[in-house]
XYZ file of C-alpha atoms in Angstrom:
415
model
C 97.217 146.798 87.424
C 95.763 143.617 88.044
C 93.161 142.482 90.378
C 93.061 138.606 91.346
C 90.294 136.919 93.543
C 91.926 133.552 95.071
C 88.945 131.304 96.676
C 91.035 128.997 99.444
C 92.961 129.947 102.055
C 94.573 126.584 102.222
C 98.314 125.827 101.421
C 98.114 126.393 97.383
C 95.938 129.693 97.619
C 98.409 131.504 100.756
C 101.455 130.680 98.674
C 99.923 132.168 95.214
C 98.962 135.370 97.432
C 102.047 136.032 99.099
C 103.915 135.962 95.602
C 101.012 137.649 94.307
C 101.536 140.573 96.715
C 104.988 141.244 95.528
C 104.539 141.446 91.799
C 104.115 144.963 90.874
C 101.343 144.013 88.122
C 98.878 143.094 90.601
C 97.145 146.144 92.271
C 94.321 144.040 94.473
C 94.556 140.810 96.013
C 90.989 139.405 96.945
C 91.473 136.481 99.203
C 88.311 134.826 100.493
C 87.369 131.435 101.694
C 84.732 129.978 104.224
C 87.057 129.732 106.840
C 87.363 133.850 108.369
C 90.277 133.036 110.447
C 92.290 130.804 107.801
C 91.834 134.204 105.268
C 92.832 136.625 108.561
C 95.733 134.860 109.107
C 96.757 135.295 105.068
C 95.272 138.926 104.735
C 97.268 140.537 107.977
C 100.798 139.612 106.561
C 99.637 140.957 102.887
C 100.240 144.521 101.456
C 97.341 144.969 98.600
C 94.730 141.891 100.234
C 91.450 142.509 101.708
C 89.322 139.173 102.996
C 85.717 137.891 102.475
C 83.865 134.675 103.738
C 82.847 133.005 100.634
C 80.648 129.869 100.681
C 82.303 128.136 97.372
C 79.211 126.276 96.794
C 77.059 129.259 95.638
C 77.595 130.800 91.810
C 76.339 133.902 92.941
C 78.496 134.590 95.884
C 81.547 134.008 94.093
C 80.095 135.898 91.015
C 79.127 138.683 93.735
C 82.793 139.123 94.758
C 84.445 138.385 91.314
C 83.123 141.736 90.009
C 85.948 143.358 88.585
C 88.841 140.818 88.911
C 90.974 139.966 85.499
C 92.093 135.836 87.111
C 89.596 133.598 89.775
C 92.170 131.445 91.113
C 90.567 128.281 92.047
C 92.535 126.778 95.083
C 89.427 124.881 96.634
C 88.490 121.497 97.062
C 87.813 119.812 93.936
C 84.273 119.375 94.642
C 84.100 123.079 94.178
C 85.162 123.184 90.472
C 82.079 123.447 88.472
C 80.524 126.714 90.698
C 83.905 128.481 90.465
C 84.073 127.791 86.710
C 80.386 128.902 86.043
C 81.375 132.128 88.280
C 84.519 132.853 86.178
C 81.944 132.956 83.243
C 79.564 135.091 84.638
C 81.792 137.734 85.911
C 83.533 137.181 82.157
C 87.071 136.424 84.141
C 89.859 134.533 83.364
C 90.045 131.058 85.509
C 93.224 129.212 86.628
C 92.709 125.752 88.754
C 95.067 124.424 90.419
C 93.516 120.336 89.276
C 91.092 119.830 87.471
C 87.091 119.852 87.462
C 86.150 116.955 88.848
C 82.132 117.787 89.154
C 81.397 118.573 85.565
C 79.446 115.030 85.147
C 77.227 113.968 88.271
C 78.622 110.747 87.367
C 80.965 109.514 90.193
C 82.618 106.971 87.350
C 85.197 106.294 85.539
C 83.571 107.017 82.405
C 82.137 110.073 83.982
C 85.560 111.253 85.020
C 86.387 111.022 81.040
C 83.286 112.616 80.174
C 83.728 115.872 81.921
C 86.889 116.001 80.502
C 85.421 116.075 77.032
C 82.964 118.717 78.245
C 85.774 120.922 79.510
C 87.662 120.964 76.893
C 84.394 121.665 74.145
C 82.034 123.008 75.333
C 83.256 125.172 78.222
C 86.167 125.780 75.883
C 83.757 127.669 73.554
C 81.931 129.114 76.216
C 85.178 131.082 77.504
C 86.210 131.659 74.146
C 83.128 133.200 73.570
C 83.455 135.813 76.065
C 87.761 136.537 74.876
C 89.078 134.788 78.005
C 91.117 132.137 78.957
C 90.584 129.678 81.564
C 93.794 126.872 82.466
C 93.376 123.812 84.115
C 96.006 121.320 86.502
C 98.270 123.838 87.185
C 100.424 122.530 90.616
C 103.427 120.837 90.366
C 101.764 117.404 89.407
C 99.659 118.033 87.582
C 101.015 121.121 85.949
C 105.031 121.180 86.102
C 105.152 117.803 85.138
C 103.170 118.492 82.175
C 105.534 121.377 80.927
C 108.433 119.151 81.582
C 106.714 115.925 79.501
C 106.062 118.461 76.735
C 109.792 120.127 76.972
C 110.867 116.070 76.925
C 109.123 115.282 74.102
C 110.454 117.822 72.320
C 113.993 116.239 71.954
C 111.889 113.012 70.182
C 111.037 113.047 66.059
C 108.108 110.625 67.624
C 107.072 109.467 71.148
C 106.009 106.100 71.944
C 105.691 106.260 76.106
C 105.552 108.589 78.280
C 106.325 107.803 82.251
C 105.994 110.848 85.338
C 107.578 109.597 88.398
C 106.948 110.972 91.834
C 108.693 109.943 94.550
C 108.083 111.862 97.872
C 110.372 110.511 100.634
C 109.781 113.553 103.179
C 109.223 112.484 106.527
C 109.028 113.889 109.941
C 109.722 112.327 113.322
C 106.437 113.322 114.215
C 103.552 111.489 112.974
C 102.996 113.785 110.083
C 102.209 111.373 106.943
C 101.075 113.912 104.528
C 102.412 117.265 103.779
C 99.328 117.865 101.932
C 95.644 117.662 102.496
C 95.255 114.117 103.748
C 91.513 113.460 102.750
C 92.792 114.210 99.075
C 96.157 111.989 99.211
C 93.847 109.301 101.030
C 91.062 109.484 98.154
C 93.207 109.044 95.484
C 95.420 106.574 97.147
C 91.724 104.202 97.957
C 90.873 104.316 93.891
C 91.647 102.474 90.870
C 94.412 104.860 88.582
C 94.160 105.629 85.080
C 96.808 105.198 82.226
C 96.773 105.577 78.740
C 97.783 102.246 77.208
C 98.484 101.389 73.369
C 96.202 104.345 72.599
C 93.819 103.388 74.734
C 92.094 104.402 78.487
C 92.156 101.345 81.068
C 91.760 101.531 85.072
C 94.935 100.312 86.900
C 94.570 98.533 90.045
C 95.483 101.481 92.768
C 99.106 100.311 94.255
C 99.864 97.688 91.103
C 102.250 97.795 88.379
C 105.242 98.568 90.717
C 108.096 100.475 89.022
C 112.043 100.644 90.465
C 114.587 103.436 89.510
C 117.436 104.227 91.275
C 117.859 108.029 90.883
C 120.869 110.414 91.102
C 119.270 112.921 92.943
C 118.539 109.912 96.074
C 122.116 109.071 95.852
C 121.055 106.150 94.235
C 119.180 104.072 96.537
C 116.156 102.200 94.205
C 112.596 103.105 95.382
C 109.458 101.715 94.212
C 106.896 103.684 92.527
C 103.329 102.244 91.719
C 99.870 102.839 89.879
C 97.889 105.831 91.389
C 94.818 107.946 90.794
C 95.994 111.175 89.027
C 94.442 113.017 85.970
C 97.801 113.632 84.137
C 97.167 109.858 81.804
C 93.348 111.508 80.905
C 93.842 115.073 79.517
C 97.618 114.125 78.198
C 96.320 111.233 76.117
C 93.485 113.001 74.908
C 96.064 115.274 73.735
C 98.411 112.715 72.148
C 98.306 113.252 68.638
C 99.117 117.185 68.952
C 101.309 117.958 72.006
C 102.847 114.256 72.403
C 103.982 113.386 69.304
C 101.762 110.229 69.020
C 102.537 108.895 72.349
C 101.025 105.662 72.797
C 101.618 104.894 76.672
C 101.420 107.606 79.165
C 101.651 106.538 82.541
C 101.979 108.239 86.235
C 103.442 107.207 89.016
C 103.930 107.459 93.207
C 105.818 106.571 95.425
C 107.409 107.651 99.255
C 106.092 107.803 102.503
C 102.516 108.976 102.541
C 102.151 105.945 99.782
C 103.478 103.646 102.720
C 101.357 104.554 105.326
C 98.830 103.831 103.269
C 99.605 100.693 101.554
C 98.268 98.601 104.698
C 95.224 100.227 105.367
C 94.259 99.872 101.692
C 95.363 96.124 101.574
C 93.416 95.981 104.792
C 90.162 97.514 103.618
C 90.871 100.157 106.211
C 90.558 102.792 103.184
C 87.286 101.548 102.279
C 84.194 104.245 102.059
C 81.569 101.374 102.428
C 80.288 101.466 106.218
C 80.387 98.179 107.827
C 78.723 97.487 111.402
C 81.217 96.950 114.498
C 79.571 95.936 117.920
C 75.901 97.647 116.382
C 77.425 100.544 115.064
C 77.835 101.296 111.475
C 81.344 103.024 110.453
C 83.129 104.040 107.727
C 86.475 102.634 107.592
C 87.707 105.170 105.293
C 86.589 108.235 107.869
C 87.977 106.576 110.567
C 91.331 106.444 109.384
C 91.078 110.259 108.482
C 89.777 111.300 111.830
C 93.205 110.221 113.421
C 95.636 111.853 111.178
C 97.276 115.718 111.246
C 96.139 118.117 108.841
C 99.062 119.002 106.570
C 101.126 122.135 108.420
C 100.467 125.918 106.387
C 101.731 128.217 109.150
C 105.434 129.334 109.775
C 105.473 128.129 113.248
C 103.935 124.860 112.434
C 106.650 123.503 109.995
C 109.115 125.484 112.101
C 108.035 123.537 115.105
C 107.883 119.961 112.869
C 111.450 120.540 111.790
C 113.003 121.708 114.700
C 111.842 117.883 116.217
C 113.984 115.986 113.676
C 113.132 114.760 109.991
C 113.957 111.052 109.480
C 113.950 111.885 105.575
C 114.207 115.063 103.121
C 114.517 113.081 99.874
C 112.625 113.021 96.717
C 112.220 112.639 92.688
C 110.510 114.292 90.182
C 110.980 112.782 86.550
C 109.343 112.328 82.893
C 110.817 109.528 81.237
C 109.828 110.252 77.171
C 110.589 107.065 74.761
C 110.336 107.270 71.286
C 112.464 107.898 68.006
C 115.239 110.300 67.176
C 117.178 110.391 63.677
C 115.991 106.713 63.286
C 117.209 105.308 66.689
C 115.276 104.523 69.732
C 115.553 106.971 72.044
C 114.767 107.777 76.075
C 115.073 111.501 77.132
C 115.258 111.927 80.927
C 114.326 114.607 82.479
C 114.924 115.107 85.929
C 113.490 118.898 88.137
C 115.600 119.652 91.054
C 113.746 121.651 93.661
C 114.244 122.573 97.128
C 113.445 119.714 100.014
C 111.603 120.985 103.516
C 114.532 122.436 105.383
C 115.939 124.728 102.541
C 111.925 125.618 101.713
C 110.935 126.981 105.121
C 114.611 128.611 105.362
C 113.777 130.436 101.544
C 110.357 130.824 102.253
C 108.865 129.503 105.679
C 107.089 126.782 103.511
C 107.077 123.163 103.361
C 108.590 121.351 100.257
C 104.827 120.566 99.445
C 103.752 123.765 99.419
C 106.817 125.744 98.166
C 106.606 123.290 94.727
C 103.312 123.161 94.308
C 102.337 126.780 95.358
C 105.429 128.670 93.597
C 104.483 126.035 90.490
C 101.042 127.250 90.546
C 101.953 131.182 91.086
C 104.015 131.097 87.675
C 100.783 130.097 85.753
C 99.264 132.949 87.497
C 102.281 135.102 86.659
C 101.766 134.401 82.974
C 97.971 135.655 83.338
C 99.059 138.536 85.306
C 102.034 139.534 82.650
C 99.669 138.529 79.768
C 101.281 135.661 78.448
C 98.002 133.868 77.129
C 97.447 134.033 73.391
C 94.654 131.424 74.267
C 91.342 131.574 74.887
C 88.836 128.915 75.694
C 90.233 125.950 78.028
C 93.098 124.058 77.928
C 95.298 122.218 80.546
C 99.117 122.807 81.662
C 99.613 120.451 78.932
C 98.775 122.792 76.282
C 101.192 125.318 76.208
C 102.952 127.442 73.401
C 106.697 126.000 72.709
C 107.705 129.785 73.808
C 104.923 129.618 77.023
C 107.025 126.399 77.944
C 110.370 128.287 77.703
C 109.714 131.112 79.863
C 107.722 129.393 82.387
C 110.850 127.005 82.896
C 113.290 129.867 82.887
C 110.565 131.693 85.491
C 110.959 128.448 87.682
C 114.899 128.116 87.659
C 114.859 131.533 89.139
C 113.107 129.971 92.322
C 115.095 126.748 91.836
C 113.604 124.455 90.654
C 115.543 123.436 87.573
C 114.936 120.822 84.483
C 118.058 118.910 83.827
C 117.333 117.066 80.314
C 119.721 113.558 79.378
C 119.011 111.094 76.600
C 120.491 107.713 75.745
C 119.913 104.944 73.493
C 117.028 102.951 74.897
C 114.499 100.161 73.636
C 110.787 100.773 73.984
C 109.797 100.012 78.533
């Protein structure tokens, strides 16, 4: 029997322990966080939990209450991701994140960014294989999903050239309710520069440039715009080019939907700014402003019950990997499209929102693999990274919750 220790008690970490506490591998659920009420709330509706205040800044409180666990599911701020992966060491645990480590470089650059990367994947790679244990990185739904489906696209290609992930999130609310997920996040990525992997090379995108426009099936058609944004998938997939990707070349990602614009005109109007500017004597940060007025994303049943009993204008959305490249001598594009439930039929399977059931149940069957044993690896690697037969059954894991890969291909010249 398995015992887990999940640090957050946010969206991601609730949704992991409630799946958590029905698998009959898993003997002892330890959920802690720094907020005692947000764990309370978790704990009292759990079978196998017990709670503890954890301040994820401090090694050696984590370490303290890691004694004994087999998995330290990370499900805390980013900023946390160096402590928790230092404590997963120490207490000689395996370590599942649910994006990536963002604080292994005090280096708040783009070439920093790249750096820690590089660390991660050598030197704290050794340093878990030393001790026999794995530790897996960018496990949500993007990153993390998307990354099992690029690699299951690729697949159908002798060699890859490009490599596009499309998200389009077109949830909305009647209520002013512009992100399903933690706000300061989506606004943070939204306010930098993105990063793509272009003819074999790292650039920075302008954030919001390079507009893309699809019309997709599963949106009845209707063509939405997707643009440059700040996600990790372009780093750690083009690092890994050459040996999961079949040379790709080009990998790009891509946003689009609601949340994205909201936010368009406060970026274009400097409103998403973290540089504090002086207003009638006052000095104020445009970017903290902005965040001050807006709803923290809904986690509890009678929140999102409450949201959608008031009306949704929207409950759309896409999820796709375009793969380009060569098959049997032709030029080929193989389309892969997941299906997954929107916010109504979420909260009716599961009393979640669509946010949270994809990007919670995604994350729960990486921990399902740890918990069943599935990792022949150890060191780190990211979702990216899988086994051809670790890709397999953690697709045919995620049909079983719905949300199914449906795989096309065509004759198509190189984007």
């Amino acid at each position: 029997m398995k015992k887990v220790l999940i640090l957050g008690a946010g969206a991601q970490g609730t949704t992991v322990a409630q799946r958590l506490d029905e698998h009959p591998g898993v003997g002892e659920i330890v959920c802690a966080d720094y907020d005692e009420k947000a764990v309370a709330e978790i704990v009292k509706i759990l079978k196998k939990a017990r709670g503890v205040k954890v301040d994820g800044s401090k090694v050696e409180e984590i370490v303290k209450i890691a004694q004994g666990v087999d998995l330290i599911v990370n499900a805390l701020p980013v900023e946390f991701g160096k402590q928790v992966l230092e404590a997963a060491i120490a207490a000689k645990a395996n370590y599942q994140d649910f994006a990536s480590v963002t604080n292994i470089v005090d280096e708040d650059t783009r070439e920093g960014f790249i750096r820690g990367f590089e660390i991660m994947f050598d030197e704290y790679s050794k340093r878990f294989a030393e001790i026999g244990k794995t530790a897996l990185i960018c496990t949500g739904s993007a990153p993390g999903l998307i990354c099992v489906v690029a690699r299951r696209a690729v697949r159908e290609l002798d060699s890859c050239e490009t490599i596009n992930m499309l998200v389009y999130e077109g949830g909305e609310a009647k209520r002013f309710q512009p992100f399903w997920w933690s706000p300061v996040v989506a606004l943070e990525d939204m306010a930098e520069n993105g990063l793509a992997f272009e003819d074999g090379k790292f650039i920075e995108t302008e954030a919001f440039s390079r507009p893309l426009r699809r019309k997709f099936p599963e949106m009845d058609g209707k063509e939405v715009t997707m643009v440059e944004h700040n996600h990790e998938e372009p780093l750690f997939m083009g690092m890994n080019a050459d040996k999961y990707f079949k040379g790709a070349k080009n990998i790009y990602f891509k946003y689009g939907g609601a949340g994205l614009n909201f936010a368009w005109p406060l970026y274009r109007a400097g409103l998403l700014s973290f540089d504090e500017v002086e207003i009638d004597g006052q000095m104020v940060c445009p970017f903290d402003v902005i965040l001050h007025h807006l709803p923290p994303a809904p986690k509890y049943r009678e929140e999102i019950k409450a949201i959608i009993d008031e009306g949704l204008v929207a409950d759309e959305g896409a999820f796709v990997v375009e793969a380009y490249g060569v098959k049997d001598g032709k030029q080929v594009m193989v389309d892969a499209h997941i299906a997954a439930p929107g916010i109504v039929e979420s909260f009716e399977r599961a009393g979640l929102t669509a946010e949270m059931y994809l990007t919670g149940q995604c994350g729960y069957l990486f921990t399902k693999m740890f918990v069943e044993d599935k990792f022949t690896q150890h060191g780190l690697i990211s979702s990216d990274m899988l086994t051809e037969e670790q890709i397999d059954g953690y697709l045919a894991d995620a049909a079983k919750l719905d949300i199914t890969l449906s795989l096309g291909a065509a004759d198509h010249k190189q984007p």
